[in-house]
PDB file of C-alpha atoms and ligand atoms in Angstrom:
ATOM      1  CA  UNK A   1     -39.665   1.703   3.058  1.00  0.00           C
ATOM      2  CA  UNK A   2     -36.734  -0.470   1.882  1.00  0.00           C
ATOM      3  CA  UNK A   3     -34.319  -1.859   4.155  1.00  0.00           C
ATOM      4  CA  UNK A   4     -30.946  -0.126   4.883  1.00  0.00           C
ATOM      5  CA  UNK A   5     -28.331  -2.218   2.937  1.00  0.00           C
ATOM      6  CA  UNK A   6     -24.749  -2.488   4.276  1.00  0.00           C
ATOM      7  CA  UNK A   7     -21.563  -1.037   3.419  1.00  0.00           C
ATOM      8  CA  UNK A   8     -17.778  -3.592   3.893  1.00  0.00           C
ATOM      9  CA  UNK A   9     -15.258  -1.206   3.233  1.00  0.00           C
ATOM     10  CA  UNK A  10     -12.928  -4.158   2.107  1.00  0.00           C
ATOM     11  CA  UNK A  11      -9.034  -4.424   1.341  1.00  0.00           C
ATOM     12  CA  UNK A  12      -7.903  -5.658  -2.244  1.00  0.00           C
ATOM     13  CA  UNK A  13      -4.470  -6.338  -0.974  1.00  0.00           C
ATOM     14  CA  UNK A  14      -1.498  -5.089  -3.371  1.00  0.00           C
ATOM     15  CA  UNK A  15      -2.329  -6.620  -6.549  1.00  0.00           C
ATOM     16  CA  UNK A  16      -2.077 -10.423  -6.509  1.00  0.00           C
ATOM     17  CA  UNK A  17      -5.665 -11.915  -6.355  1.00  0.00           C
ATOM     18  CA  UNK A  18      -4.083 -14.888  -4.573  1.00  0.00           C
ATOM     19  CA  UNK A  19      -2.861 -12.302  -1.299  1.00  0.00           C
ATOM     20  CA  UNK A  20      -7.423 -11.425  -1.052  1.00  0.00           C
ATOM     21  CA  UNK A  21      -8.331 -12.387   2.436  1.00  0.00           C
ATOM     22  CA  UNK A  22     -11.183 -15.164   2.548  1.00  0.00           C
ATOM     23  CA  UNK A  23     -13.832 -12.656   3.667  1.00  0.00           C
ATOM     24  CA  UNK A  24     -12.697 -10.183   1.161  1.00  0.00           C
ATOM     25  CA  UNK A  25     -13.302 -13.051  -1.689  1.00  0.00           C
ATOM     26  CA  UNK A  26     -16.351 -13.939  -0.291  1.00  0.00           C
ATOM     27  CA  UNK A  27     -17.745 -10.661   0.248  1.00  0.00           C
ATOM     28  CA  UNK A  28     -16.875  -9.574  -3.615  1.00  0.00           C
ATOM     29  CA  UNK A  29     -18.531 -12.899  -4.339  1.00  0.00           C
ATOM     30  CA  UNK A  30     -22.000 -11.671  -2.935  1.00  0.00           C
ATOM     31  CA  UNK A  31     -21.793  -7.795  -3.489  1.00  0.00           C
ATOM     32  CA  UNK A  32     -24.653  -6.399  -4.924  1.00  0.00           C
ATOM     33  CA  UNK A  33     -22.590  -3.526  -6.123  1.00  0.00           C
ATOM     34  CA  UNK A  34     -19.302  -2.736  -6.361  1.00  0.00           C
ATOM     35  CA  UNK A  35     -16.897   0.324  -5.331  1.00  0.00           C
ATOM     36  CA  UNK A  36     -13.762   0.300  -6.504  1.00  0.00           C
ATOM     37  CA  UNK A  37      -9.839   1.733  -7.186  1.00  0.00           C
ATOM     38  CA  UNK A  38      -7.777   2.339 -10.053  1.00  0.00           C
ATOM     39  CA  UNK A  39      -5.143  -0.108  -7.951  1.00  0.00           C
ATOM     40  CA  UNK A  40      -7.810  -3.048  -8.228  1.00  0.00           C
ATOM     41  CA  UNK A  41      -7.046  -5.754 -10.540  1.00  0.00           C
ATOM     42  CA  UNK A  42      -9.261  -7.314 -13.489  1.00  0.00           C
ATOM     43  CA  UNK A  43      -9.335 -10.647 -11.837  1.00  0.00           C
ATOM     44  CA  UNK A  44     -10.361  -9.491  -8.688  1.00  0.00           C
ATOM     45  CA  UNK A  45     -13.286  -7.586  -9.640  1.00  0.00           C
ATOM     46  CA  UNK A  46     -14.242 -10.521 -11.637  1.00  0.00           C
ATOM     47  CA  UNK A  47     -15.180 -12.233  -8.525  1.00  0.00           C
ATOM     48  CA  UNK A  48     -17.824 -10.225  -8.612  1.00  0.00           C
ATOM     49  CA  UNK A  49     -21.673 -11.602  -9.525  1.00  0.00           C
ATOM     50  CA  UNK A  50     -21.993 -10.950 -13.600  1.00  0.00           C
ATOM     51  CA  UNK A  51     -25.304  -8.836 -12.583  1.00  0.00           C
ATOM     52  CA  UNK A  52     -23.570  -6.581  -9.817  1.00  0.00           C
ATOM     53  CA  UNK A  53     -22.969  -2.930 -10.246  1.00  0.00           C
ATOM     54  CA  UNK A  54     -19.353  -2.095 -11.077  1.00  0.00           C
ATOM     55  CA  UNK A  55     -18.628   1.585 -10.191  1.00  0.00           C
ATOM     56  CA  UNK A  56     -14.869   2.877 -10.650  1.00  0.00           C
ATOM     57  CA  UNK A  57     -14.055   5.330  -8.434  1.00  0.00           C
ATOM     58  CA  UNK A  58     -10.584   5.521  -9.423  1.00  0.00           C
ATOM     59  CA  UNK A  59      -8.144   7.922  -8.696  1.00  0.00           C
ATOM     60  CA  UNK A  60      -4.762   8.653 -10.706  1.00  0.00           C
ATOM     61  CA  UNK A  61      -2.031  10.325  -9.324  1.00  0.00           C
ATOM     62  CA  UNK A  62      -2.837  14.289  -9.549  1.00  0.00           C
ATOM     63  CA  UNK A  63      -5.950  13.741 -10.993  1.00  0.00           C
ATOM     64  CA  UNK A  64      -9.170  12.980  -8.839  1.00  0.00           C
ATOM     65  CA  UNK A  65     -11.623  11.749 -11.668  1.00  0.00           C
ATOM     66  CA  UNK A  66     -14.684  11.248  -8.684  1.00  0.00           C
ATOM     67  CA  UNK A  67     -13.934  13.969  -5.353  1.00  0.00           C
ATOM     68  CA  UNK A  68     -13.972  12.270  -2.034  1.00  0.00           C
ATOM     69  CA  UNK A  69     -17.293  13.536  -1.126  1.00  0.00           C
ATOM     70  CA  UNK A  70     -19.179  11.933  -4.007  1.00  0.00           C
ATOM     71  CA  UNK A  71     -17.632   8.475  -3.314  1.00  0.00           C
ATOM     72  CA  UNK A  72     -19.034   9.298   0.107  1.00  0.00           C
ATOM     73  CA  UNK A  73     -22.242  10.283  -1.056  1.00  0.00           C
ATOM     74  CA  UNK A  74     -22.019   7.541  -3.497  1.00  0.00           C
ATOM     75  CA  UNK A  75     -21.807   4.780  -0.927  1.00  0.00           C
ATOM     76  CA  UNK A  76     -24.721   6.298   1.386  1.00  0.00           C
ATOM     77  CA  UNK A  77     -27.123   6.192  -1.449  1.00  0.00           C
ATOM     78  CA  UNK A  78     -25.967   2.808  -2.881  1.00  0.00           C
ATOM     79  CA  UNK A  79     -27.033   1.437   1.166  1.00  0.00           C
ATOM     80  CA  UNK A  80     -30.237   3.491   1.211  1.00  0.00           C
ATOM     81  CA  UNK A  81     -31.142   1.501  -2.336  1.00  0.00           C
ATOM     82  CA  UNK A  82     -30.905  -1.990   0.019  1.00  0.00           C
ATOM     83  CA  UNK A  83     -27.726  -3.151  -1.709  1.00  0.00           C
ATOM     84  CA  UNK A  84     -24.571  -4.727  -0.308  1.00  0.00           C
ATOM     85  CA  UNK A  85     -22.005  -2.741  -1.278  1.00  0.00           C
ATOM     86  CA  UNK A  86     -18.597  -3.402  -1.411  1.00  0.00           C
ATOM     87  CA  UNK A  87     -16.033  -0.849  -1.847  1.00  0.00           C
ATOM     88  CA  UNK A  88     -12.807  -2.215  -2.955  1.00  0.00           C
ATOM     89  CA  UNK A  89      -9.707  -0.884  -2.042  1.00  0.00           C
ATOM     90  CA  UNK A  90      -5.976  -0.899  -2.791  1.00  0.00           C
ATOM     91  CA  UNK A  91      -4.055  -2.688  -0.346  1.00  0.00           C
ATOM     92  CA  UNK A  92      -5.214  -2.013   2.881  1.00  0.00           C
ATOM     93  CA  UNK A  93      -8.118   0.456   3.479  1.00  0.00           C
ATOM     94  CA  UNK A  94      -7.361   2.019   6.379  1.00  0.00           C
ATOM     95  CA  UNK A  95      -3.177   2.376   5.357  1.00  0.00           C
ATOM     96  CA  UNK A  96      -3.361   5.731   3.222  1.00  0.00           C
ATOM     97  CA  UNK A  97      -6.334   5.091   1.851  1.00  0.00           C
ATOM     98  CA  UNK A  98      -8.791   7.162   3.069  1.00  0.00           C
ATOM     99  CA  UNK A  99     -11.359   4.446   4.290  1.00  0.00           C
ATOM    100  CA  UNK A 100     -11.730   6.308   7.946  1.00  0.00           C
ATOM    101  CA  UNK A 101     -13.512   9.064   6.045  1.00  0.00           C
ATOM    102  CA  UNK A 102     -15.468   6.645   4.130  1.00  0.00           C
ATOM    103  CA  UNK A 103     -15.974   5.083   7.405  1.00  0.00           C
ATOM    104  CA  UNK A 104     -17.342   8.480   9.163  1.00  0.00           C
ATOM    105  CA  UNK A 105     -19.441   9.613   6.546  1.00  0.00           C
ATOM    106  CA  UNK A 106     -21.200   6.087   6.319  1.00  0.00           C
ATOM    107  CA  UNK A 107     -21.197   6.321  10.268  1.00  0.00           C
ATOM    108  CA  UNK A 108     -22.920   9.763  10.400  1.00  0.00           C
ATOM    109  CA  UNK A 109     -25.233   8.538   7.392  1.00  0.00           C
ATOM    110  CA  UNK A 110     -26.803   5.580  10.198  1.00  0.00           C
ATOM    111  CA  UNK A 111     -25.433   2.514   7.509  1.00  0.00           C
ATOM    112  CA  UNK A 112     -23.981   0.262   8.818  1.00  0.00           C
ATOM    113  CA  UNK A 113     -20.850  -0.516   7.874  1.00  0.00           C
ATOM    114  CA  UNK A 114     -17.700  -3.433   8.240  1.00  0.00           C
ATOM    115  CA  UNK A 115     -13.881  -2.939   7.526  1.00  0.00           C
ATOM    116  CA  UNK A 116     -12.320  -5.645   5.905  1.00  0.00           C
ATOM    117  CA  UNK A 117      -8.340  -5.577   6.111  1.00  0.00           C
ATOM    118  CA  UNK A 118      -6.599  -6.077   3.434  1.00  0.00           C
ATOM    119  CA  UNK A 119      -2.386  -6.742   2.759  1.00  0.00           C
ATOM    120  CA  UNK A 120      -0.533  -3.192   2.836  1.00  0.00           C
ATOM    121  CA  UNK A 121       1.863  -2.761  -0.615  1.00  0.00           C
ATOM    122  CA  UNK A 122       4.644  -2.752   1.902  1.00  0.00           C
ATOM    123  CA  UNK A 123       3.864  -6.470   3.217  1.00  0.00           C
ATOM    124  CA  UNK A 124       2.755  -7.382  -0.330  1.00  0.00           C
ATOM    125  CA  UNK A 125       6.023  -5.880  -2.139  1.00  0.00           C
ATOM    126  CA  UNK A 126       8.564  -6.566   0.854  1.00  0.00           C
ATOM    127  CA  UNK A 127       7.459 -10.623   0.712  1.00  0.00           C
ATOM    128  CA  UNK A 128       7.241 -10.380  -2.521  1.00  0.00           C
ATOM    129  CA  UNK A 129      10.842  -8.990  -2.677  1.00  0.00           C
ATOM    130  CA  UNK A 130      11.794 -10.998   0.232  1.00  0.00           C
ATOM    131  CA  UNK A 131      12.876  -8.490   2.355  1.00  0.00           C
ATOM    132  CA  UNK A 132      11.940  -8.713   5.742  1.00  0.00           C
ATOM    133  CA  UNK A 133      10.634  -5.341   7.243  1.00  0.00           C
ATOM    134  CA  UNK A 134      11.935  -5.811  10.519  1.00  0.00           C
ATOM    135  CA  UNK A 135      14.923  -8.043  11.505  1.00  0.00           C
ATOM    136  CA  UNK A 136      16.950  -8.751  14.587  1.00  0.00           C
ATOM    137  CA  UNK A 137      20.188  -6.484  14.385  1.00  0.00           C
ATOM    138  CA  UNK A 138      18.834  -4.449  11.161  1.00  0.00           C
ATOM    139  CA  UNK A 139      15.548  -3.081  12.007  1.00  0.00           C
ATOM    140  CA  UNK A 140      13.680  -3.056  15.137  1.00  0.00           C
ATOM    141  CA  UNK A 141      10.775  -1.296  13.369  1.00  0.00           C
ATOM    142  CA  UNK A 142       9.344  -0.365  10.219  1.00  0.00           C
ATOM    143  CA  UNK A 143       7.634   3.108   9.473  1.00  0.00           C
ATOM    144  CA  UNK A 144       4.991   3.846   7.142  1.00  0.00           C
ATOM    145  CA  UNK A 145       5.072   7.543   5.233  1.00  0.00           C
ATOM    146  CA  UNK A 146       3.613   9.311   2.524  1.00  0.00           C
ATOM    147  CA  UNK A 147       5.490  10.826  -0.052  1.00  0.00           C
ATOM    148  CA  UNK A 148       2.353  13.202  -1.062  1.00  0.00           C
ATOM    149  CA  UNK A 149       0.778  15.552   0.725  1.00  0.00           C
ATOM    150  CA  UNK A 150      -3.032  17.057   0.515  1.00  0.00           C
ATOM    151  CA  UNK A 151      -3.375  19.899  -2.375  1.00  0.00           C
ATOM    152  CA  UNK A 152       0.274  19.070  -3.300  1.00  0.00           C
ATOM    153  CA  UNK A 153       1.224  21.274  -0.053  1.00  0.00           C
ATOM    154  CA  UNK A 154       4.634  20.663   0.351  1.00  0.00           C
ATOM    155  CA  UNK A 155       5.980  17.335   2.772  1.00  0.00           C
ATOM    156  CA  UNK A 156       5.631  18.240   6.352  1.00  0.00           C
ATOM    157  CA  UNK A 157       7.327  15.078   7.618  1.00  0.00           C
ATOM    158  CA  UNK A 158       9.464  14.439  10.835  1.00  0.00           C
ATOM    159  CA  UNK A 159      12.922  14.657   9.179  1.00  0.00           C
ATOM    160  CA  UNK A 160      15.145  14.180  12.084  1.00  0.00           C
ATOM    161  CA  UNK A 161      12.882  11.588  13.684  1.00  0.00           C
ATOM    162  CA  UNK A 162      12.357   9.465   9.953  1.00  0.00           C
ATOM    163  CA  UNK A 163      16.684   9.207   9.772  1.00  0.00           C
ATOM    164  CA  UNK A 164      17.306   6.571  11.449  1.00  0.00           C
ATOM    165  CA  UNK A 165      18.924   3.721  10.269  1.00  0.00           C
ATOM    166  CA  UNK A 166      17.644   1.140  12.794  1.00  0.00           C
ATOM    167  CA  UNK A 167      14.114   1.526  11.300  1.00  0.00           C
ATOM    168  CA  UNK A 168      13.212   0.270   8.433  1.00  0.00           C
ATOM    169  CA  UNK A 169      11.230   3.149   6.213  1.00  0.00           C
ATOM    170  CA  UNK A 170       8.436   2.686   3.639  1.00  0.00           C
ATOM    171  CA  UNK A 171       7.214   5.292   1.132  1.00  0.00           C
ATOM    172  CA  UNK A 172       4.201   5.160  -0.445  1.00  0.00           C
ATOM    173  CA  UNK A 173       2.917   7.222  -3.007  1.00  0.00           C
ATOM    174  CA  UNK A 174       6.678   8.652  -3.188  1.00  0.00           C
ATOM    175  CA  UNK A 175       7.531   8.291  -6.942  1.00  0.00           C
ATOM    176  CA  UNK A 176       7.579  12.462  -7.633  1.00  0.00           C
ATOM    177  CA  UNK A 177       8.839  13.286  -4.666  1.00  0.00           C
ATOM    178  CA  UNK A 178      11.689  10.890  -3.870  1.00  0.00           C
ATOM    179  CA  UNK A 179      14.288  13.098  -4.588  1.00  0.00           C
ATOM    180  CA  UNK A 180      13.333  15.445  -1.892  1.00  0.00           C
ATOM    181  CA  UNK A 181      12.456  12.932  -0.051  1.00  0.00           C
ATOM    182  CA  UNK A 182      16.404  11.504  -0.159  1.00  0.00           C
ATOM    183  CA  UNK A 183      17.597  14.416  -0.020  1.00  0.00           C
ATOM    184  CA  UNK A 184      16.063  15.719   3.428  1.00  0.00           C
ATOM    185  CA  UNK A 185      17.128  12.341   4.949  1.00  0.00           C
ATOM    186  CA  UNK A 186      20.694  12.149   4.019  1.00  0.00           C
ATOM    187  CA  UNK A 187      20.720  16.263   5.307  1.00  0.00           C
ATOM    188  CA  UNK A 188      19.410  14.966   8.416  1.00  0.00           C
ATOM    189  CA  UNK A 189      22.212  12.070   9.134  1.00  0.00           C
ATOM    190  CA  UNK A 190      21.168   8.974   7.215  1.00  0.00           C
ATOM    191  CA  UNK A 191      24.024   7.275   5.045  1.00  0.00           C
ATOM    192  CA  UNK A 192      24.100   7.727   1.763  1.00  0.00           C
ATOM    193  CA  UNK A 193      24.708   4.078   0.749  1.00  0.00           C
ATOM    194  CA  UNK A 194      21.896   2.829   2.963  1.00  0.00           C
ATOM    195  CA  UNK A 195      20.493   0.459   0.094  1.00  0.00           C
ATOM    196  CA  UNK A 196      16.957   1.374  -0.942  1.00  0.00           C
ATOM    197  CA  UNK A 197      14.286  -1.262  -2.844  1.00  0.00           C
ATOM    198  CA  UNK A 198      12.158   0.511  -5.333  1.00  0.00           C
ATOM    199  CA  UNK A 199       9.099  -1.810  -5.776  1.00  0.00           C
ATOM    200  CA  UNK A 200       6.934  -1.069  -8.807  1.00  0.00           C
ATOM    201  CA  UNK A 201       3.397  -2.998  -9.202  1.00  0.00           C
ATOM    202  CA  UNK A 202       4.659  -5.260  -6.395  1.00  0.00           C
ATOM    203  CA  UNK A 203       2.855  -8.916  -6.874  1.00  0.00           C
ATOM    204  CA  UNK A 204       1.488  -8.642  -9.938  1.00  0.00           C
ATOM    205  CA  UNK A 205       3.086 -10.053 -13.552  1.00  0.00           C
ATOM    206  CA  UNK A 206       4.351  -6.345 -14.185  1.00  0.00           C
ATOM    207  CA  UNK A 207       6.964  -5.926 -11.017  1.00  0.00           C
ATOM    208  CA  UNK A 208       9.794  -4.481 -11.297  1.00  0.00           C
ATOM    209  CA  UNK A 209      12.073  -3.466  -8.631  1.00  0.00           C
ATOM    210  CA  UNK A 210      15.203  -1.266  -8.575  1.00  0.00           C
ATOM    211  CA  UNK A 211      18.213  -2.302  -5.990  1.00  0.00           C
ATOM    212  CA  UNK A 212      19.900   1.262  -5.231  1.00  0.00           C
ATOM    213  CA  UNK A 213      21.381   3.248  -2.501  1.00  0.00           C
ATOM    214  CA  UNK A 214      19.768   6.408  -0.658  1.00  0.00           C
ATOM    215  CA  UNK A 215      21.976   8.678  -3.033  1.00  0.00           C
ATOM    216  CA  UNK A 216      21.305   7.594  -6.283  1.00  0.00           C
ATOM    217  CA  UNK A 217      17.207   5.994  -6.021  1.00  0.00           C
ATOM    218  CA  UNK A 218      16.057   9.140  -6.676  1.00  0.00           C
ATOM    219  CA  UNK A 219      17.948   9.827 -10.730  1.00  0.00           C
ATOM    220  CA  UNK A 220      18.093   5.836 -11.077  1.00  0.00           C
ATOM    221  CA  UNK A 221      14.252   5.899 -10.492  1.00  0.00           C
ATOM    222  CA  UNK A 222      13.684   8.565 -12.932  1.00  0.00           C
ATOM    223  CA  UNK A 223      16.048   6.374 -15.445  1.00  0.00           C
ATOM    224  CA  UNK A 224      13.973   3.353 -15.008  1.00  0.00           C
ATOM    225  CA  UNK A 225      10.574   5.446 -16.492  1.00  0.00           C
ATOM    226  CA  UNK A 226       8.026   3.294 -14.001  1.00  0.00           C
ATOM    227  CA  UNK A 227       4.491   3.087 -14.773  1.00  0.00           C
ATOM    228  CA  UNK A 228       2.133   2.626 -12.125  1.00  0.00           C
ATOM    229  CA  UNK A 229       2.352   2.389  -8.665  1.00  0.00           C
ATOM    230  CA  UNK A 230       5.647   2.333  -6.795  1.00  0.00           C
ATOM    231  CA  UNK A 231       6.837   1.582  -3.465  1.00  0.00           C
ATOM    232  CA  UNK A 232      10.053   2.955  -1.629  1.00  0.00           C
ATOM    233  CA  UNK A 233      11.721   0.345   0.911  1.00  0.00           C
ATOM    234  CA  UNK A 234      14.457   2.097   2.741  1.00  0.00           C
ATOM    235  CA  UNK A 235      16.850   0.692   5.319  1.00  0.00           C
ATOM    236  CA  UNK A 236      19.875  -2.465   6.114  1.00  0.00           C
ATOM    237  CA  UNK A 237      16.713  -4.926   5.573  1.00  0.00           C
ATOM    238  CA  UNK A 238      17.189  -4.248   1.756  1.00  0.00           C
ATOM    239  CA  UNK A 239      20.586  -5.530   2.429  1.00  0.00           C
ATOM    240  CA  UNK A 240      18.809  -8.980   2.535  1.00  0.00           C
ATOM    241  CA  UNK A 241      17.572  -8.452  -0.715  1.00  0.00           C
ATOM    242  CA  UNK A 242      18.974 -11.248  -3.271  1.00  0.00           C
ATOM    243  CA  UNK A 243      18.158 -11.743  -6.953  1.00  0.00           C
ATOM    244  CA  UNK A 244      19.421 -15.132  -6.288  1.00  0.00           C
ATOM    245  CA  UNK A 245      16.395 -17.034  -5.392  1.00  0.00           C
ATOM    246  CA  UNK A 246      17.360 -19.127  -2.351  1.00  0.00           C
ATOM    247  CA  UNK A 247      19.436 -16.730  -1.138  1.00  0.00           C
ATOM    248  CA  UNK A 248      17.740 -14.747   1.543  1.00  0.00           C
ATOM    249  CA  UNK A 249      16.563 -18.162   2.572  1.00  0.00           C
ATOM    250  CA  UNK A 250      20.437 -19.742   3.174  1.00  0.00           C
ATOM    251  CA  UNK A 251      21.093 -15.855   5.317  1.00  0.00           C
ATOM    252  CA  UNK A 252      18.119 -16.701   7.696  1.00  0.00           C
ATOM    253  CA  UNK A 253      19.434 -20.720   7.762  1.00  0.00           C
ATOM    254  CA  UNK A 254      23.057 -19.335   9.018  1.00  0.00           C
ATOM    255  CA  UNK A 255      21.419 -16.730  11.607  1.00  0.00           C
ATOM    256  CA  UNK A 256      18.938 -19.150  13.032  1.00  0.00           C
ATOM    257  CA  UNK A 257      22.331 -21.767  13.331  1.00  0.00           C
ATOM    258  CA  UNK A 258      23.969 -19.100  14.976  1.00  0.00           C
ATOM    259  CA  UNK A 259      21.373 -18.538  17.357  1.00  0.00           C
ATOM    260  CA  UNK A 260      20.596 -21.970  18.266  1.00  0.00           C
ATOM    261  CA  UNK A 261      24.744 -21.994  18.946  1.00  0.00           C
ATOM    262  CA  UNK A 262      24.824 -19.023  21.014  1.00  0.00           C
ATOM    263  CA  UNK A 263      21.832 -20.359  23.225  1.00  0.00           C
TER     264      UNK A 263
HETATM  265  C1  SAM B   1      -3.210   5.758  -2.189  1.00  0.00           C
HETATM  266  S1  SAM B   1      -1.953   4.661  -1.664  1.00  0.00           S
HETATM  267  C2  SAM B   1      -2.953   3.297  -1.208  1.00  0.00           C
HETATM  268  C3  SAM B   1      -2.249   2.318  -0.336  1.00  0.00           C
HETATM  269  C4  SAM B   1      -3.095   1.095  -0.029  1.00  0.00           C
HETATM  270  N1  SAM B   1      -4.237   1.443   0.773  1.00  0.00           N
HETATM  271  C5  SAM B   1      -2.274   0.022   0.686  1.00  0.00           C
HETATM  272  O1  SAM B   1      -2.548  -0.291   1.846  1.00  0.00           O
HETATM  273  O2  SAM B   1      -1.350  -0.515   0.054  1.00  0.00           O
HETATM  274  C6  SAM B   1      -1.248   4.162  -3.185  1.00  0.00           C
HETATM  275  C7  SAM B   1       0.243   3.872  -3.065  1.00  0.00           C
HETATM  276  O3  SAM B   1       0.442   2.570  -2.522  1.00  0.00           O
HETATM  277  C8  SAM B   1       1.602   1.985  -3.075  1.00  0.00           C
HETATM  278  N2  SAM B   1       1.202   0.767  -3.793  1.00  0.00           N
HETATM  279  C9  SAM B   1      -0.017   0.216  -3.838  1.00  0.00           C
HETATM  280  N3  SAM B   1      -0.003  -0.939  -4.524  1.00  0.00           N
HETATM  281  C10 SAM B   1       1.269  -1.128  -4.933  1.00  0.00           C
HETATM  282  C11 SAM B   1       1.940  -2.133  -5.689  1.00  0.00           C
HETATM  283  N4  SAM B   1       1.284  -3.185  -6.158  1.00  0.00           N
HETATM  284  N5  SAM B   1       3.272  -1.990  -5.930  1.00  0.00           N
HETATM  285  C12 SAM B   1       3.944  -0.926  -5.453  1.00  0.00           C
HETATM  286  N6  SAM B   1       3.367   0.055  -4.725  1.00  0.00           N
HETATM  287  C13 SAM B   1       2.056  -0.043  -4.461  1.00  0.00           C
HETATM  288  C14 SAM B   1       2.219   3.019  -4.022  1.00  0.00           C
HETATM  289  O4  SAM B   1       3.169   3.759  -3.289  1.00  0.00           O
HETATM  290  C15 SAM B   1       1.006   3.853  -4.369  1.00  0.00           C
HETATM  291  O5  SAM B   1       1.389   5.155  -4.777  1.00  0.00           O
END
């Protein structure tokens, strides 16, 4: 009988091959066969051996080319050949993207299996950006959502708890629903000119990002016709945000001077 191979459910980080973790590039380096995302880039999966197996899996927004339980399925029997698999993920794989059920299914299959973690879009695009998620006296937390619920069911989120303008809020996956999305927060108490950082195809060569205010990210979005994935910072950290490069830099210079004159 052959031996069981091994699954790493491993994190791609948000786009820039440079943000890979060591044991991510190593891993990819030695796969025998790899899983992988629409969100993974060309030059990361080209770390992988010429003779391994490339498999997209790769899902586009409202369209599921390969159902969850196949890529399960998929990954079982890829182990039970005695390969290494990898399977590649966006970002981070257990931050919306649905390596826990990966990890279950491989769990209840007996292979073994490691998670790998990988840089969230929101770490990747707010560096990026350089916009701090938290900061002392404008955020004393940050708060991960998603703007898309299962079978398009409409949002279910915590409204009253998400409006509040000492926590700094990221939306993934948010780019068709960001109007309601604004909408339910500003009826719930958050200001309308809170500034907002749109962040599309954070930390690769095709970013763009859109400086706006809670009111008008939603139409100004729509205006700027993005392609691919997008990223919704919302909170006073965006006030940090600077075109000027330097800028955000000289900001944290002054605080840190203030500090060190205060203590
Ligand atoms: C299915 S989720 C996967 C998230 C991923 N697991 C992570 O940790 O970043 C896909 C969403 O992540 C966000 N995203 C991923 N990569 C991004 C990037 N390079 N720029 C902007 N947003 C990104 C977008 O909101 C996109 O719709």
């Amino acid at each position: 009988m052959k031996r069981l191979g091994r699954v790493f459910l491993v994190g791609a980080g948000p786009g820039d091959p440079d943000l890979l973790t060591l044991r991510a590039a190593r891993l990819i380096g030695a796969a025998d066969a790899v899983v992988h995302d629409r969100l993974v880039s060309p030059e990361i999966l080209a770390l992988a051996p010429a003779t391994a197996r490339r498999v997209p899996v790769g899902k586009a927004p409202k369209c599921h080319p390969v159902p969850q339980d196949e890529i399960n399925a998929l990954l079982v029997a890829l182990a039970t050949e005695g390969l290494t698999v990898v399977r590649l993920k966006g970002g981070d794989p257990f931050i919306f993207g649905r390596g826990s059920e990966e990890l279950e299914a491989l769990r209840e299959a007996g292979v073994p299996c490691e998670i790998v973690p990988g840089i969230t879009a929101a770490q990747g695009c707010a560096a990026a950006a350089g916009v701090p998620l938290t900061h002392r006296g404008l955020a004393s937390g940050v708060r991960y959502v998603t703007g898309h619920c299962r079978a398009d069911l409409p949002l279910d989120l915590d409204w009253a708890g998400l409006a509040d303008s000492d926590t700094t809020l990221v939306v993934y996956m948010g780019a068709a629903s960001i109007e309601a999305i604004t909408g339910r927060l500003i009826a719930h108490g958050m200001p309308r000119d809170l500034p907002v950082l749109a962040v599309n195809n954070g930390t690769t060569r095709r970013e763009r990002r859109l400086l706006a205010r809670l009111d008008d990210v939603a139409g100004r979005a729509g205006e700027a016709g993005f392609s691919g994935p997008v990223l919704f910072i919302i909170g006073r950290v965006v006030s940090l945000y600077a075109q000027r490069p330097g800028a955000l830099l000289e900001r944290l210079a002054a605080d840190l001077a203030m500090e060190a004159a205060d203590a």
